[in-house]
XYZ file of C-alpha atoms in Angstrom:
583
model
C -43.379 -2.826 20.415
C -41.525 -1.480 23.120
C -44.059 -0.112 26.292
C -42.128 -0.186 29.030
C -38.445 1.343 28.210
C -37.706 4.836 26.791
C -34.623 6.782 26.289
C -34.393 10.341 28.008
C -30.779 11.432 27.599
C -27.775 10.270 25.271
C -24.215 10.791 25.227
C -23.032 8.712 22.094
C -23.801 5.181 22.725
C -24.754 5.261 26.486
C -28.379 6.696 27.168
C -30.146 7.691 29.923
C -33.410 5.694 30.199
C -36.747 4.684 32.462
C -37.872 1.575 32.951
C -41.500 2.349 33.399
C -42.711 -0.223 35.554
C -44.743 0.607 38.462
C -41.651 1.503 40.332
C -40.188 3.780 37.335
C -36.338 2.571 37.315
C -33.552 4.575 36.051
C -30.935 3.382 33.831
C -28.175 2.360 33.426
C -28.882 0.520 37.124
C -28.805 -2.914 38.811
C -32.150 -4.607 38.207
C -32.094 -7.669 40.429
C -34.934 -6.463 42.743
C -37.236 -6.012 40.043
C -36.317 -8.791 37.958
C -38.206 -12.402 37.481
C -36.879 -15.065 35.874
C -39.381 -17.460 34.147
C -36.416 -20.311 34.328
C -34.423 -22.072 31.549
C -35.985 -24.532 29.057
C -32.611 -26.656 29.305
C -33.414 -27.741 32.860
C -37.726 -28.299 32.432
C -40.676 -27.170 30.572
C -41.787 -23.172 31.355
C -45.319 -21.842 31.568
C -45.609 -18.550 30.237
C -45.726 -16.048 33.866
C -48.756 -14.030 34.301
C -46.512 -10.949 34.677
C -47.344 -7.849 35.890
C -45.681 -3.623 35.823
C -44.159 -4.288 39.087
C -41.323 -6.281 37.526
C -38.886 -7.144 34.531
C -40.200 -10.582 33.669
C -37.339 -12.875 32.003
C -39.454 -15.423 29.580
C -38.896 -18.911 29.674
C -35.094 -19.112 27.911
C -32.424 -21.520 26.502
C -28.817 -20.078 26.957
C -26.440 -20.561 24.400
C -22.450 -19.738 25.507
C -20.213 -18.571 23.543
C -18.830 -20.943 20.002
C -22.359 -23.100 20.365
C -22.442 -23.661 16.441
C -25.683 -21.631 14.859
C -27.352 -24.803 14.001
C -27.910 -26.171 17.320
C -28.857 -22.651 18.134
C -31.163 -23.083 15.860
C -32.755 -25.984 16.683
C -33.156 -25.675 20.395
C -34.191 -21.755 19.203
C -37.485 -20.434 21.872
C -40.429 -18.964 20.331
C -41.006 -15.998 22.540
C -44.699 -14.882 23.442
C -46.112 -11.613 22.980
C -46.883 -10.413 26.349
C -48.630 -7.787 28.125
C -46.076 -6.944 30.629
C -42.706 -5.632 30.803
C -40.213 -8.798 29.796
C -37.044 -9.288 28.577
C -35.704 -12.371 26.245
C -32.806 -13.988 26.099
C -30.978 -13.844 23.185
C -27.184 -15.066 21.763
C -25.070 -12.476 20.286
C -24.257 -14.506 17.197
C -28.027 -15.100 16.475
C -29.683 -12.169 17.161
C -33.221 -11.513 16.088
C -35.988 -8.533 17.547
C -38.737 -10.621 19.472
C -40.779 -7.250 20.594
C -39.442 -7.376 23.877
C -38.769 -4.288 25.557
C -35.416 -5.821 26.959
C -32.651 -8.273 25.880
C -30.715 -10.631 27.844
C -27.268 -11.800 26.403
C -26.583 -15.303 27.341
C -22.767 -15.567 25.735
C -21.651 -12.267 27.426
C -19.215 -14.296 29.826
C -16.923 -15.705 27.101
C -16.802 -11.821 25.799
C -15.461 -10.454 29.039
C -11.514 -9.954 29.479
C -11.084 -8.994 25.405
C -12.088 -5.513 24.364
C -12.527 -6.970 20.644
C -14.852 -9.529 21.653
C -16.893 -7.428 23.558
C -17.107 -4.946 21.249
C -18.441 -6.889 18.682
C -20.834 -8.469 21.594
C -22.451 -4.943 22.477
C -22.607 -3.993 18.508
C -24.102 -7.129 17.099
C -26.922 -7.315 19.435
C -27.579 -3.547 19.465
C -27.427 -3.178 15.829
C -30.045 -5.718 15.276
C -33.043 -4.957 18.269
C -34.776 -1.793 18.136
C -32.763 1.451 19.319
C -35.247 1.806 22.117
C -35.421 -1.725 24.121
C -32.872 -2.192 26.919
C -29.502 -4.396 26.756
C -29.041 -6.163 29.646
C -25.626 -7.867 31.204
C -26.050 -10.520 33.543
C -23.238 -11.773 36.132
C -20.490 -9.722 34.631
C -20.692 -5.606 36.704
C -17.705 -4.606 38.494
C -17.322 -1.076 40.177
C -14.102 -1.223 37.037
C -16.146 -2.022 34.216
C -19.287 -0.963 34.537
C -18.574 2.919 33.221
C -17.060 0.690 30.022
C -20.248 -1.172 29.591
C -22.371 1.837 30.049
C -20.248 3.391 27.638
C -20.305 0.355 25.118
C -24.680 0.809 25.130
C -25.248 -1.608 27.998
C -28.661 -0.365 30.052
C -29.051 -2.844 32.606
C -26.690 -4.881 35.026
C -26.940 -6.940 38.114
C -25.317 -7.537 41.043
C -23.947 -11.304 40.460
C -20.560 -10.495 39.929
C -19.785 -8.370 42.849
C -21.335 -10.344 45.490
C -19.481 -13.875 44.152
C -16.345 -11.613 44.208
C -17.309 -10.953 47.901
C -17.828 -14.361 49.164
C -14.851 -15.278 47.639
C -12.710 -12.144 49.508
C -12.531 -9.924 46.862
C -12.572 -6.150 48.165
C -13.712 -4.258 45.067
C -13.250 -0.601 44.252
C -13.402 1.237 40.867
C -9.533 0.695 40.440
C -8.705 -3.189 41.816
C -9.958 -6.058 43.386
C -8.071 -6.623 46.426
C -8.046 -9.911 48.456
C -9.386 -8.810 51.562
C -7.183 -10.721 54.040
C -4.486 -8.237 52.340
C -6.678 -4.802 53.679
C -4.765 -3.177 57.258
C -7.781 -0.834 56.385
C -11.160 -0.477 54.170
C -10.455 2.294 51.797
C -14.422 2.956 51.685
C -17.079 4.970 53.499
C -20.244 3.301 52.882
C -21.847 2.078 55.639
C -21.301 -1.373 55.810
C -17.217 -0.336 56.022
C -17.822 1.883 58.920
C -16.553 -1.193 61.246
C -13.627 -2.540 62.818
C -11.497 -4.091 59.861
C -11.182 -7.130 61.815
C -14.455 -7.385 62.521
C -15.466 -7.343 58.783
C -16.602 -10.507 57.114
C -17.292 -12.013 53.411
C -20.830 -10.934 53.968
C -19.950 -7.864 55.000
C -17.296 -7.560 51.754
C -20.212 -9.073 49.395
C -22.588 -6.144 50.612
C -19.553 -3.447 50.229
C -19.054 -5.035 46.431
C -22.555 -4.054 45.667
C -22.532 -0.613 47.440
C -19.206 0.443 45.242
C -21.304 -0.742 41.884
C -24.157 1.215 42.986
C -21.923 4.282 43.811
C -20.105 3.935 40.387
C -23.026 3.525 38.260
C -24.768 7.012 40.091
C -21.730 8.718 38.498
C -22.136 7.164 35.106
C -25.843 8.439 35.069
C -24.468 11.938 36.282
C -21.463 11.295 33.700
C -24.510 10.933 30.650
C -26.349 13.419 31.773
C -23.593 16.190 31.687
C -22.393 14.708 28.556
C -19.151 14.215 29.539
C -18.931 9.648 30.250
C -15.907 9.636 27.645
C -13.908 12.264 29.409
C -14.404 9.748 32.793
C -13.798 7.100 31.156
C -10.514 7.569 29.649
C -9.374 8.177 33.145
C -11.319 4.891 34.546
C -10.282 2.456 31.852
C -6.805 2.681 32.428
C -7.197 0.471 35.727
C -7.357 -2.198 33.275
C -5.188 -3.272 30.092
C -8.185 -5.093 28.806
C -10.937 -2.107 29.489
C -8.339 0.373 27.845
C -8.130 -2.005 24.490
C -12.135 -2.055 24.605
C -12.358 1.741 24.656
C -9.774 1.788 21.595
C -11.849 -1.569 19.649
C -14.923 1.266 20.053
C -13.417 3.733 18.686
C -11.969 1.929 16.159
C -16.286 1.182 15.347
C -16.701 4.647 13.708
C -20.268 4.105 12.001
C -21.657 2.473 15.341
C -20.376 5.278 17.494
C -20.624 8.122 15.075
C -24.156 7.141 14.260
C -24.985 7.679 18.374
C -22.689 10.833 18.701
C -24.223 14.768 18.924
C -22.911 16.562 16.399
C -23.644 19.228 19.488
C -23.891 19.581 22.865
C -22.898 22.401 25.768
C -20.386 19.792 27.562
C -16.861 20.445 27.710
C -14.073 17.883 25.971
C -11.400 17.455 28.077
C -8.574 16.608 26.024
C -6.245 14.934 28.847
C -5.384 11.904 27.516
C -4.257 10.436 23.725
C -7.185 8.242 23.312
C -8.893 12.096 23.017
C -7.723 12.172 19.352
C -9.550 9.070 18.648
C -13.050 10.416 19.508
C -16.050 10.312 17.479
C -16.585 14.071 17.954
C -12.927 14.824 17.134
C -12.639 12.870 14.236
C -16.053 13.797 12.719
C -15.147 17.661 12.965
C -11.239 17.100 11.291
C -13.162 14.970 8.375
C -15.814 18.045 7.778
C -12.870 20.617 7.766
C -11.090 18.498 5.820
C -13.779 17.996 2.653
C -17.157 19.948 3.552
C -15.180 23.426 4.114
C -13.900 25.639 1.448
C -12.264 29.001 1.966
C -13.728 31.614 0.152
C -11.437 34.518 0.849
C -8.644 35.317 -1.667
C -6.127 36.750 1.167
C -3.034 34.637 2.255
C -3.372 32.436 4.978
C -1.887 33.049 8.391
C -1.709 29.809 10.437
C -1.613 30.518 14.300
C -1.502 28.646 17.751
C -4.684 27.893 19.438
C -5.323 29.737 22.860
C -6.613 28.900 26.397
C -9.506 31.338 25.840
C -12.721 30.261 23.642
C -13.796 30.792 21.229
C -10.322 32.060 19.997
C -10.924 35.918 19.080
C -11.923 36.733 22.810
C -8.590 35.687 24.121
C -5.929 37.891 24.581
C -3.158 36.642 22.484
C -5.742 36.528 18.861
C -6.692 39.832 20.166
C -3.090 40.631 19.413
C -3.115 39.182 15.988
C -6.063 40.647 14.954
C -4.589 44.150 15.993
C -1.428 43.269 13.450
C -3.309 40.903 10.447
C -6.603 44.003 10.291
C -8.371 41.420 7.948
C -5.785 41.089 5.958
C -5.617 37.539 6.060
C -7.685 34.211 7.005
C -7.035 33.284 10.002
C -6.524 29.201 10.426
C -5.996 28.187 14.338
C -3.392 24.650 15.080
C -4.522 22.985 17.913
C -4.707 19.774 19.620
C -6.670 17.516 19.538
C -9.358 19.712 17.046
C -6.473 19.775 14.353
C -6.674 23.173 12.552
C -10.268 25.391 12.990
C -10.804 28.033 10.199
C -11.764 31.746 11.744
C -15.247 31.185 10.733
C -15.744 27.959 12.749
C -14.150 28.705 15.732
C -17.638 28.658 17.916
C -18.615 25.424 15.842
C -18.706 22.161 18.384
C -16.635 21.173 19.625
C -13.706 23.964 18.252
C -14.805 26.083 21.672
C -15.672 23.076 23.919
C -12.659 21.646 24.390
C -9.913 21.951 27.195
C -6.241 20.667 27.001
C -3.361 19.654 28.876
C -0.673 22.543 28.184
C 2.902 21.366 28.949
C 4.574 22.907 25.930
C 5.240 19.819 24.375
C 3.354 17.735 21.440
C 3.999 14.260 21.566
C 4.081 12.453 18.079
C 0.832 11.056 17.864
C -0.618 14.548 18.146
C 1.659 16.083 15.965
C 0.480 13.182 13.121
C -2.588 13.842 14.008
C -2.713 17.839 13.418
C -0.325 17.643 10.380
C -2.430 15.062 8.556
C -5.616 17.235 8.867
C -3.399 20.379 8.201
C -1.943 18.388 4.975
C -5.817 17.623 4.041
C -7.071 21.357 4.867
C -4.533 22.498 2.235
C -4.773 20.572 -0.465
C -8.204 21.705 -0.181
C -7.681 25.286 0.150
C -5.032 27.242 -2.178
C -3.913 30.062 -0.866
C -1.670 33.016 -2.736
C 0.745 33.037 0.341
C 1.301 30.895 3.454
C 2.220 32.710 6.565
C 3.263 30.497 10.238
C 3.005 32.668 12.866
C 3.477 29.874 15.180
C 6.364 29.156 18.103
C 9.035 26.631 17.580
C 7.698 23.598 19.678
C 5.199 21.456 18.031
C 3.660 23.968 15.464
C 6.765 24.427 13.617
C 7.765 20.984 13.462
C 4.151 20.525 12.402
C 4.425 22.865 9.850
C 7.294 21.740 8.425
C 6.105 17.953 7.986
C 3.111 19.856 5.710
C 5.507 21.895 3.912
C 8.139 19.111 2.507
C 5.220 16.941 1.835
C 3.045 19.241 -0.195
C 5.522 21.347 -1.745
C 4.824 24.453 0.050
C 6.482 27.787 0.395
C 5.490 29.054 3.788
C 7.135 32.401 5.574
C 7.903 31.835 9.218
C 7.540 35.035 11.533
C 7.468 34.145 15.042
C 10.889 35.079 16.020
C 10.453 33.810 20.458
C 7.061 34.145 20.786
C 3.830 34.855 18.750
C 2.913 37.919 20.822
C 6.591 39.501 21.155
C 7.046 43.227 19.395
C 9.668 41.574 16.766
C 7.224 38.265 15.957
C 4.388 40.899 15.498
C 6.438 43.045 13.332
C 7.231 40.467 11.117
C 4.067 39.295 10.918
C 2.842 42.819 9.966
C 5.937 43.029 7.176
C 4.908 39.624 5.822
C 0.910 40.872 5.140
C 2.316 44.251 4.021
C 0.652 45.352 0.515
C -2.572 42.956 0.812
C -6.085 44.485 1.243
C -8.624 44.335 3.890
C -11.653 42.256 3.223
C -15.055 43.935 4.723
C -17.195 43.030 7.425
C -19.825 41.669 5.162
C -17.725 39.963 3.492
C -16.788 38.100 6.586
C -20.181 37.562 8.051
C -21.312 36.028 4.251
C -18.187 33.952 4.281
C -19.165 32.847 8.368
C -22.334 31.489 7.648
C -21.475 30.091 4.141
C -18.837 28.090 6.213
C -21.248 26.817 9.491
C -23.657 25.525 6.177
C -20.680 23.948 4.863
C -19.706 21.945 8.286
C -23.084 21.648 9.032
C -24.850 20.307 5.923
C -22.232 19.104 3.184
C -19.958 20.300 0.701
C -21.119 23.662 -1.584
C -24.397 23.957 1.104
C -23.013 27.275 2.126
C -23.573 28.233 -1.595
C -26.639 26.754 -2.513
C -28.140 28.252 0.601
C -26.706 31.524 0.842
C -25.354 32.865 -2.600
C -27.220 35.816 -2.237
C -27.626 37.155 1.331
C -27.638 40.201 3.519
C -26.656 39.710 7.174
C -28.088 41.786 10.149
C -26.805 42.015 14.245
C -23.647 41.238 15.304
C -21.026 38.371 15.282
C -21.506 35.705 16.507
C -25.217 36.301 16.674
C -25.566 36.918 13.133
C -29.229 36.688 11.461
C -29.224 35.511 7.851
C -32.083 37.483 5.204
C -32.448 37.740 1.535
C -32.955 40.335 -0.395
C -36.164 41.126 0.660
C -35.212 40.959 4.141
C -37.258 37.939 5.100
C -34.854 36.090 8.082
C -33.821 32.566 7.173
C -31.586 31.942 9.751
C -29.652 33.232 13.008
C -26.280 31.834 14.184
C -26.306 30.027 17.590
C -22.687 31.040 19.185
C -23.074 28.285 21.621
C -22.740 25.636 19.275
C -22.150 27.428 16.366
C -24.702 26.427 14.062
C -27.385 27.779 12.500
C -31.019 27.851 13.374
C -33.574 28.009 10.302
C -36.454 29.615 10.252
C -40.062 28.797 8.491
C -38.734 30.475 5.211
C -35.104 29.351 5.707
C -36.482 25.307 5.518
C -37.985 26.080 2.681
C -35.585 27.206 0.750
C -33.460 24.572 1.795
C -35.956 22.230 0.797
C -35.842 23.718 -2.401
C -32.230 24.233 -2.612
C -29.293 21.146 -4.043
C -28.076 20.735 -0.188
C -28.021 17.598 1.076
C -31.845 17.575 3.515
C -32.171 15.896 7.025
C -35.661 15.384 6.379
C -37.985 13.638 9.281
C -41.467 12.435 7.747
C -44.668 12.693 10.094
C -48.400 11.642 10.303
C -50.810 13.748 9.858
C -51.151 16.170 12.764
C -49.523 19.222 13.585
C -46.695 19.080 15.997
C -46.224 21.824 18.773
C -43.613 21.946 20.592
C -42.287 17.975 19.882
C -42.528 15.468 17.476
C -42.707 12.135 19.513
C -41.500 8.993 17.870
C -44.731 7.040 17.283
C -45.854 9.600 14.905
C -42.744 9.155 12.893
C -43.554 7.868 9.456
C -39.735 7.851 8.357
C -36.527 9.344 8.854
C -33.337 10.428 6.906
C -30.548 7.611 8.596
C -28.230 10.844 8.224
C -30.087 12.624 10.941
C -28.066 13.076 14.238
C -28.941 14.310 17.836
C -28.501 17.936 17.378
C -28.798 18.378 13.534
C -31.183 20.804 11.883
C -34.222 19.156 10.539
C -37.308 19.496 7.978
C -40.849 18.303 9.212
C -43.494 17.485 6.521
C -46.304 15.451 6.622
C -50.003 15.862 5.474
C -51.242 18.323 7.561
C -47.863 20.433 8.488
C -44.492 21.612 7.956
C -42.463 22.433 10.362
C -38.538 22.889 11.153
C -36.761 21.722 14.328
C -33.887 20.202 15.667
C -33.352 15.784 16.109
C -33.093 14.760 19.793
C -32.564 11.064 17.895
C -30.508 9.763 15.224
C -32.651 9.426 11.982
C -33.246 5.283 12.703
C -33.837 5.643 16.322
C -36.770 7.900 15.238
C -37.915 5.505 12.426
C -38.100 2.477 14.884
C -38.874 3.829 18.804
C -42.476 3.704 19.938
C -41.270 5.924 22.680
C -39.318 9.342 23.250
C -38.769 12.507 21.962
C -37.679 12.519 18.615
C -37.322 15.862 17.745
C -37.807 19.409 19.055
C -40.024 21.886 16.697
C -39.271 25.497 16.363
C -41.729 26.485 13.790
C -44.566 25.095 12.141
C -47.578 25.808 9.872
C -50.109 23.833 8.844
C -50.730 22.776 5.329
């Protein structure tokens, strides 16, 4: 059982935590003032320490490095006591096992360093096999370079080993290089133990700066979690490295480890500046649920048309413009990098109106392989009677074109210079001349049919929400039946949907897939903490919509934990209630 870590704040596999020790410690962070090391068993016999909340004890260990063949791991393994105080074993990454510790020291981490694939498959085979809420720890390998990586990888705790060896040796560290410090005419730094003559400076003084510049770096990882936004930092920071870069790209390349970790929600902002954006878990997760949980269920044609700066789409100027011409003629389908292609009704749905992008104009080939596979998927998917491309020459029609050979298509081009030019609107007009309008409520059905969809699996919309009527206005749409008892409302921040009391229940009672958390017998208000957490759905993500039931209530709320997290922490939050009643 875990007492003395819990996780406060997550953004994908990097967490915000508290080392509640009488000093409460916030992670990620250097440890080495509160940390005691019992000693290794290779070098003498260990008493058990007496401990106490003041410190991270280390119990009595045997270090294995990395290639030490299992079965001498296994017989020099350490039987770990159960203790009364905040400790942390040592453990090997090829042998892990979960000794009720509430932290975990990995002794082969060294060998791992310098190859993203090995390390990778360090952070993921130790995490994956000790409870989701005890702390990793990383001795003698923190940089001001690395540590965002680390962070980023699921690594809580660090030390400052590495940077003060790189000190006494002369290294000058910063969060881009390691300089050799007889190479400085001046120290690029302004903590305090730089504000000195260079030549004054020493090792000492160097070792001291080296630990300054980790602590500096890993404040703005914890600010970096907290606004949800360590990826869009990190892309930037990794490329000081070859070898961080391929780590990043190794973790993405882990899609149920990072996925499983990953929001399917949050109010930060993507910023899309860099390639290695197409490859994240939130991008790739919302192309796969366009691409086989959404089904269009208008019968107009289909007009395909470029994204905008503006978000969600139909508030910016340019759709504004469309709209005027297409007067619900058609289904609206936005192109975009790195999202890929965002149906009308989705276009508030995270992260379709989170996201910012580097505009120069041009698409470079990954992203136009990226946006005409999930455009290729989308429509074989989706038929549509006729396929309009209102969409400039750069990129989108190339784009389009790639789709159209492949599948077979017969689309009608009618940008003539630009989308939003009198002739490219006229033609765009001519094209949809002849079809019918399809109403409001129509619209608004079809909307929240669609968020269900994304949301909750394949055909949810319709076993949810076959027979509806909707009240308020888009995007804050409330969903009743027939008897005008509210099931849901629309949340245009994330573009979701929020059940109600009677909405759970019929989803309960519905075929759509459940994210269903089971709880002890009490009734929650206001939070469900973990330890009264019978079991959990493993589909459950931070964010998602859930149904509470256990003996005494039932309640409906949203997961601030992935559905295992919840089923194994003895600490936390593990999700937020909205409504309950008591059975």
């Amino acid at each position: 059982m875990t007492d003395y870590f819990e996780v406060h704040e997550r953004d994908g596999a990097a967490r915000i935590g508290e080392l509640r020790l009488a000093d409460a410690r916030t992670t990620p962070a250097l440890v080495d003032d509160i940390l005691e090391d019992a000693g290794s068993l290779w070098a003498a016999d260990r008493d058990v320490p007496e401990g106490d909340e003041s410190t991270l004890t280390v119990l009595p260990h045997r270090g294995f490095p990395g290639g030490t063949a299992e079965e001498v791991q296994a017989s020099f393994a350490v039987d770990h006591p159960d203790v009364e105080f905040p400790s942390v074993a040592v453990i090997s990454s090829e042998t892990v096992e979960d000794h009720g510790t509430d932290a975990y020291a990995v002794s082969n981490v060294q060998s791992a360093m310098g190859h993203g694939a090995a390390l990778v498959d360090t952070v993921i085979s130790v995490r994956e096999s000790i409870p989701a809420d005890t702390a990793l720890y990383f001795s003698g390998v923190a940089t001001p370079r690395n540590v965002a990586l680390l962070a980023y990888a699921g690594v809580d705790l660090f030390d400052e080993t590495a940077a003060v060896i790189k000190g006494t040796e002369g290294r000058y560290l910063t969060t881009d290089e390691a300089y050799f410090l007889e190479d400085l005419e001046e120290l690029p730094c302004s903590c305090p133990v730089c504000q000195q003559p260079r030549e004054e400076f020493t090792r000492e003084d160097c070792a001291e700066h080296n630990v300054n510049a980790l602590e500096a770096e890993l404040g703005i990882v914890r600010r970096r979690i907290r606004d949800g936004r360590l990826r869009d930092y990190l892309e930037g920071q990794a490329r000081q490295d070859q070898w961080l870069t391929a780590a990043m790209r190794e973790l993405d390349s882990q899609w149920g480890y990072l996925e499983e970790r990953t929001p399917i929600l949050r109010d930060a902002q993507i910023s899309a500046a860099t390639e290695d954006t197409l490859r994240r878990v939130e991008i790739q997760r919302y192309a796969d649920r366009v691409t086989s949980r959404y089904r269009n269920r208008f019968d107009n044609p289909l007009v395909l048309v470029p994204c905008s700066a503006a978000k969600p789409y139909s508030e910016s100027q340019s759709h504004r413009q469309f709209h005027d011409v297409i007067q619900w003629r058609a289904h609206l389908v936005s192109m975009t990098s790195p999202i890929g292609v965002v149906p009308q009704e989705l276009e508030t749905t995270y992260p379709a109106q989170h996201y910012d992008t580097v505009v120069t104009g041009r698409w470079s080939e990954d992203e136009k392989q990226f946006v005409s596979s999930v455009l290729e998927r989308y429509l074989e998917r989706n038929e549509y009677s006729k396929i309009i491309a209102h969409v400039p020459g750069e990129g989108y029609r190339d784009i389009v074109g790639r789709v159209e050979e492949s599948l077979g298509l017969d689309v009608t081009y009618t940008v003539a210079e630009h989308p939003t030019d009198d002739e490219s609107l006229a033609n765009l007009g001519e094209a949809l001349s002849g079809e019918l309008k399809y109403s409001k409520r129509e619209r608004e059905h079809n909307t929240v049919r669609a968020i269900a969809d994304y949301l909750l699996g394949d055909g949810a919309g319709d076993d949810l929400f076959a027979d509806i009527q909707t009240t308020s206005r888009y995007p804050k749409i409330q969903v009743r039946d027939r008897e005008d008892t509210q099931l849901a409302t629309m949340v245009p921040q994330y573009g979701t949907l929020s059940f109600t009391l009677e909405g759970a229940k019929r989803w309960l009672e519905s075929d759509a897939p459940t994210k269903r958390v089971e709880i002890d017998g009490f009734v929650p208000h206001g939070s469900v903490l973990a330890p009264g957490v019978v079991d959990a759905d493993e589909d459950i993500r931070v964010g998602d919509e859930v149904i509470v039931e256990g003996p005494k209530a039932f309640a409906v709320g949203r997961a601030e934990m992935f559905g295992r997290e919840m089923a194994e922490s003895t600490r936390g939050i593990a999700c937020e209630i909205r409504h309950v009643e008591e059975t």
